[in-house]
Coordinates of C-alpha atoms and ligand atoms in Angstrom, one line a residue:
M276 CA 286.1 125.5 258.4
A277 CA 289.5 127.7 258.0
K278 CA 291.9 125.4 255.7
K279 CA 295.0 124.4 257.2
D280 CA 298.1 124.9 256.2
P281 CA 299.5 121.4 254.9
S282 CA 302.6 121.8 257.2
E283 CA 300.7 121.8 260.3
L284 CA 299.3 118.5 259.8
S285 CA 300.5 116.0 262.4
V286 CA 302.3 112.8 260.7
E287 CA 299.1 110.9 261.9
E288 CA 296.9 113.0 259.8
R289 CA 299.5 113.1 256.8
L290 CA 299.4 109.4 256.5
K291 CA 295.3 109.2 257.1
T292 CA 294.9 111.8 254.4
L293 CA 297.5 110.1 252.0
Y294 CA 295.6 106.6 252.7
Q295 CA 292.4 108.5 252.0
L296 CA 293.8 109.8 248.6
Q297 CA 295.4 106.2 247.8
T298 CA 291.7 104.8 248.2
A299 CA 290.4 107.4 245.7
L300 CA 293.3 107.2 243.1
S301 CA 293.0 103.1 243.2
S302 CA 289.1 103.7 242.7
I303 CA 289.8 105.9 239.5
D304 CA 292.6 103.2 238.4
E305 CA 290.0 100.4 238.6
K306 CA 287.5 102.1 236.7
R307 CA 290.2 103.0 233.8
M308 CA 291.0 99.4 234.0
L309 CA 287.3 98.5 232.9
R310 CA 287.2 100.8 230.5
G311 CA 290.8 99.2 229.3
E312 CA 291.8 99.4 225.8
L313 CA 288.2 100.2 224.6
P314 CA 289.0 103.7 223.9
L315 CA 291.9 103.0 221.9
E316 CA 289.9 100.6 220.0
V317 CA 286.9 102.9 219.2
Q318 CA 289.7 105.6 217.9
D319 CA 291.5 102.9 215.5
L320 CA 288.2 101.7 214.1
E321 CA 287.2 105.3 213.5
D322 CA 290.5 106.0 211.8
E323 CA 290.3 102.8 209.9
I324 CA 286.8 103.6 208.8
E325 CA 287.8 107.0 207.7
G326 CA 290.9 105.9 205.6
L327 CA 288.4 103.4 204.0
T328 CA 285.9 106.0 203.2
T329 CA 288.7 108.4 201.5
R330 CA 289.6 105.3 199.9
V331 CA 285.9 104.4 198.2
E332 CA 285.9 108.2 197.2
K333 CA 288.9 108.0 195.2
I334 CA 287.8 105.0 193.5
T335 CA 284.7 106.5 192.6
G336 CA 286.5 109.2 191.1
E337 CA 288.6 106.9 189.1
I338 CA 285.6 104.8 187.9
A339 CA 284.0 108.1 186.6
D340 CA 287.3 109.0 184.8
Y341 CA 287.3 105.9 182.8
Q342 CA 283.4 106.2 182.0
R343 CA 284.0 109.9 180.7
A344 CA 286.7 108.4 178.3
I345 CA 284.6 105.5 177.1
A346 CA 281.7 108.3 176.3
Q347 CA 284.6 110.1 174.3
K348 CA 286.0 107.1 172.4
K349 CA 282.1 106.4 171.7
G350 CA 281.7 109.7 170.3
E351 CA 285.2 109.3 168.3
I352 CA 283.6 105.9 166.8
A353 CA 280.1 107.7 165.8
D354 CA 282.1 110.5 164.1
A355 CA 284.4 107.8 162.4
Q356 CA 281.5 105.6 161.2
A357 CA 280.0 108.7 159.7
S358 CA 282.7 109.2 157.6
V359 CA 283.0 105.7 156.4
E360 CA 279.3 106.1 155.6
R361 CA 280.1 109.2 153.5
Y362 CA 283.2 107.9 151.9
K363 CA 281.4 104.7 150.9
A364 CA 278.4 106.2 149.2
Q365 CA 281.0 108.6 147.4
L366 CA 282.8 105.3 146.1
D367 CA 279.7 105.0 143.9
E368 CA 280.5 108.1 142.1
V369 CA 284.2 108.1 141.5
K370 CA 285.5 109.0 138.5
N371 CA 289.3 107.3 138.3
N372 CA 291.2 105.0 140.2
R373 CA 293.2 107.8 141.9
E374 CA 290.0 108.9 143.3
Y375 CA 289.3 105.3 144.4
D376 CA 292.3 104.7 146.2
T377 CA 292.1 107.8 148.3
L378 CA 288.4 107.1 149.4
S379 CA 289.6 103.4 150.0
K380 CA 292.8 104.5 152.0
E381 CA 290.6 106.9 154.1
I382 CA 287.9 103.9 154.9
E383 CA 290.4 101.7 155.9
F384 CA 292.1 104.7 158.0
Q385 CA 289.0 105.1 160.0
T386 CA 288.1 101.7 160.3
L387 CA 291.3 101.3 162.0
E388 CA 290.3 104.0 164.1
I389 CA 287.2 102.5 165.2
E390 CA 289.0 99.2 166.0
L391 CA 291.6 101.3 168.2
C392 CA 288.7 103.0 170.1
N393 CA 286.7 100.0 170.5
K394 CA 290.1 98.3 172.0
K395 CA 290.5 101.6 174.4
I396 CA 286.7 101.0 175.4
R397 CA 287.1 97.4 176.4
E398 CA 290.4 98.0 178.5
A399 CA 288.6 100.9 180.3
N400 CA 285.7 98.2 181.0
N401 CA 288.0 96.0 182.4
K402 CA 289.5 98.7 184.7
I403 CA 286.0 99.9 185.8
A404 CA 285.2 96.2 186.5
D405 CA 288.5 96.0 188.6
K406 CA 287.8 99.2 190.5
E407 CA 284.1 98.3 191.1
Q408 CA 285.4 95.0 192.9
E409 CA 287.7 97.0 194.8
K410 CA 285.1 99.5 195.7
A411 CA 282.5 96.8 196.8
N412 CA 285.3 95.0 199.0
S413 CA 286.4 98.3 200.7
E414 CA 282.5 99.0 201.3
A415 CA 282.1 95.4 202.8
L416 CA 284.9 96.3 205.0
I417 CA 283.4 99.6 206.1
A418 CA 280.2 97.7 206.8
E419 CA 281.9 95.5 209.1
R420 CA 284.2 97.9 210.9
Q421 CA 281.1 99.9 211.3
G422 CA 279.4 97.1 213.3
D423 CA 282.7 96.6 215.4
L424 CA 282.7 99.8 215.9
E425 CA 278.8 100.2 217.1
V426 CA 279.4 97.2 219.6
K427 CA 282.9 98.7 221.1
K428 CA 281.2 102.2 221.4
N429 CA 278.2 100.8 223.0
E430 CA 280.3 98.9 225.6
L431 CA 282.3 101.9 226.3
E432 CA 279.2 104.0 226.7
E433 CA 277.7 101.6 229.0
I434 CA 281.0 101.7 231.1
M435 CA 281.2 105.3 230.9
E436 CA 277.5 105.8 232.0
E437 CA 278.1 103.5 235.0
T438 CA 280.9 105.3 236.3
R439 CA 281.1 109.0 235.1
V440 CA 279.4 110.4 238.3
E441 CA 281.2 108.3 240.5
E442 CA 284.7 109.2 238.8
E443 CA 284.1 112.9 238.8
K444 CA 283.4 113.0 242.5
L445 CA 286.6 110.7 243.2
K446 CA 288.5 113.3 241.0
E447 CA 287.1 116.4 243.1
Q448 CA 287.9 114.4 246.1
V449 CA 291.5 113.7 245.0
K450 CA 291.8 117.5 244.6
T451 CA 290.8 118.3 247.9
L452 CA 293.1 115.5 249.8
E453 CA 296.2 116.6 247.2
A454 CA 295.6 120.3 248.6
K455 CA 295.9 119.0 252.1
I456 CA 299.1 117.2 251.7
E457 CA 302.4 118.9 251.8
G458 CA 304.3 119.4 248.7
R459 CA 307.2 117.3 249.1
L460 CA 305.5 114.3 250.5
L461 CA 302.7 114.5 247.9
T462 CA 305.6 114.4 245.1
S463 CA 307.3 111.4 246.7
F464 CA 304.3 109.5 247.3
K465 CA 303.2 110.0 243.4
R466 CA 306.6 109.0 242.3
I467 CA 306.1 105.6 244.6
R468 CA 302.8 105.1 243.0
K469 CA 304.1 105.5 239.6
N470 CA 306.9 103.3 239.9
A471 CA 304.5 100.6 241.6
R472 CA 303.0 98.3 239.4
N473 CA 300.0 98.1 241.4
G474 CA 299.7 101.7 241.6
L475 CA 300.0 101.8 245.5
G476 CA 302.1 104.2 247.2
I477 CA 301.2 103.7 250.5
V478 CA 300.0 100.4 252.1
Y479 CA 299.2 99.1 255.3
V480 CA 300.9 96.3 257.2
Q481 CA 299.6 92.8 256.3
R482 CA 300.4 89.6 258.4
D483 CA 303.7 91.3 259.4
A484 CA 304.4 92.1 256.0
C485 CA 304.5 95.0 253.5
G486 CA 301.1 94.9 251.9
G487 CA 302.7 96.3 248.7
C488 CA 305.6 93.8 248.3
F489 CA 304.7 91.2 251.0
N490 CA 308.3 91.2 252.3
K491 CA 308.4 90.8 256.0
I492 CA 308.7 94.1 258.3
P493 CA 311.0 93.6 261.5
P494 CA 309.2 93.9 264.9
Q495 CA 310.8 97.2 265.5
R496 CA 309.8 99.1 262.4
Q497 CA 306.3 97.4 262.8
L498 CA 306.3 99.3 266.4
D499 CA 307.4 102.4 264.4
I500 CA 304.7 102.2 262.3
K501 CA 302.3 101.6 264.8
M502 CA 303.4 104.8 266.6
H503 CA 302.4 107.2 263.7
K504 CA 305.3 109.6 264.6
K505 CA 307.4 109.2 261.7
I506 CA 306.5 108.5 258.0
I507 CA 308.0 105.1 257.6
V508 CA 308.7 103.5 254.0
C509 CA 309.1 99.6 253.2
E510 CA 312.7 98.9 253.1
Y511 CA 312.2 96.5 250.1
C512 CA 309.6 98.4 247.7
G513 CA 309.7 102.1 249.2
R514 CA 306.1 102.4 249.6
I515 CA 305.0 104.5 252.3
M516 CA 303.6 102.2 255.5
I517 CA 300.7 102.7 257.4
D518 CA 299.3 100.9 260.6
P519 CA 296.2 99.2 259.4
E520 CA 294.1 100.7 262.2
L521 CA 294.8 104.3 260.9
A522 CA 293.8 103.3 257.7
G523 CA 290.7 102.1 258.9
V524 CA 291.1 98.4 257.7
K525 CA 289.7 95.6 259.9
I526 CA 292.0 92.9 260.7
D527 CA 290.7 89.4 261.4
K528 CA 292.1 88.5 264.9
A529 CA 292.1 84.7 264.0
T530 CA 294.0 84.7 261.0
G531 CA 295.6 88.1 261.1
A532 CA 294.2 88.8 257.8
T533 CA 293.3 92.2 256.5
E534 CA 289.8 92.7 255.5
E535 CA 289.1 95.8 253.3
K536 CA 285.6 97.5 253.6
K537 CA 284.8 97.4 250.0
G538 CA 286.4 96.9 246.8
R539 CA 287.0 93.2 245.9
A540 CA 283.5 92.1 246.0
K541 CA 282.2 94.6 243.5
R542 CA 284.8 93.8 241.1
T543 CA 284.4 90.1 240.8
I544 CA 280.7 90.9 240.2
R545 CA 281.7 93.2 237.3
K546 CA 284.2 90.6 236.0
S547 CA 281.3 87.9 235.6
S548 CA 278.9 90.3 234.3
N549 CA 281.4 90.9 231.6
S550 CA 282.1 87.5 230.8
K551 CA 278.3 86.9 229.4
K552 CA 279.8 87.7 226.0
T553 CA 282.2 84.6 226.1
T554 CA 279.6 82.0 226.7
D555 CA 281.7 79.1 225.4
A556 CA 284.4 80.1 227.9
S557 CA 282.1 80.0 230.8
D558 CA 280.2 77.0 229.8
M559 CA 283.6 75.4 230.2
E560 CA 284.1 76.3 233.7
Ligands
ZN1002 ZN1 307.4 96.8 250.4

């Protein structure tokens, strides 16, 4: 089949193509909604764990520094104690008072040195205890966050697995349909869609009203829409209007309500399977 130039499409064909595009885009939107904030939450948790891991590494390094300092002070104490022992031995052999005084001063000095070293060791040990506590807290937090991450990742993976193939197909479909639509029309459709809260750029007439903003459409305008000769937009919300019949939507003759071929039901099932987690909430219902 040869590719048609988009400008050769009739208004009817353009509307139909736009509606098909809208259906595909809405399906993609729905799948993204299911994923919701999950991708962001996973990213946040990963970032937090990375930050905490860096903090633990830093604390471990600090503890090692204190331990090295303690080992050094212990070495200094051993040296000072050896000196004290030596001086004490020499005291037994002093010849005069001057020598005695000198040795006594040395012993006093070395003893003070030992006391100072012991004080430094006590301080370092206190610091190590604080750091160990800080490290344990961070590690506990990491474990907790990792648990959360595991849960969120599985949840996301489950949803992705369910929808991946379908979503790829839809994206292909979107590409094909977009290529069929004339550039200017596609641009304005995309703009309408972007500004619309429900992501609908084209809607069908529903109970004499716009299917997007639910404002009543005057009868003459409804007739124009039914003719498929012109592209007509809703005068309130600016959405492109399509005759339900052309959109392939069934209308309930009795109520005038339209019924989409697919969609709603599926979503309800999905929601109820999700609510399994919040057991108490569903118990209350
Ligand atoms: Zn409207």
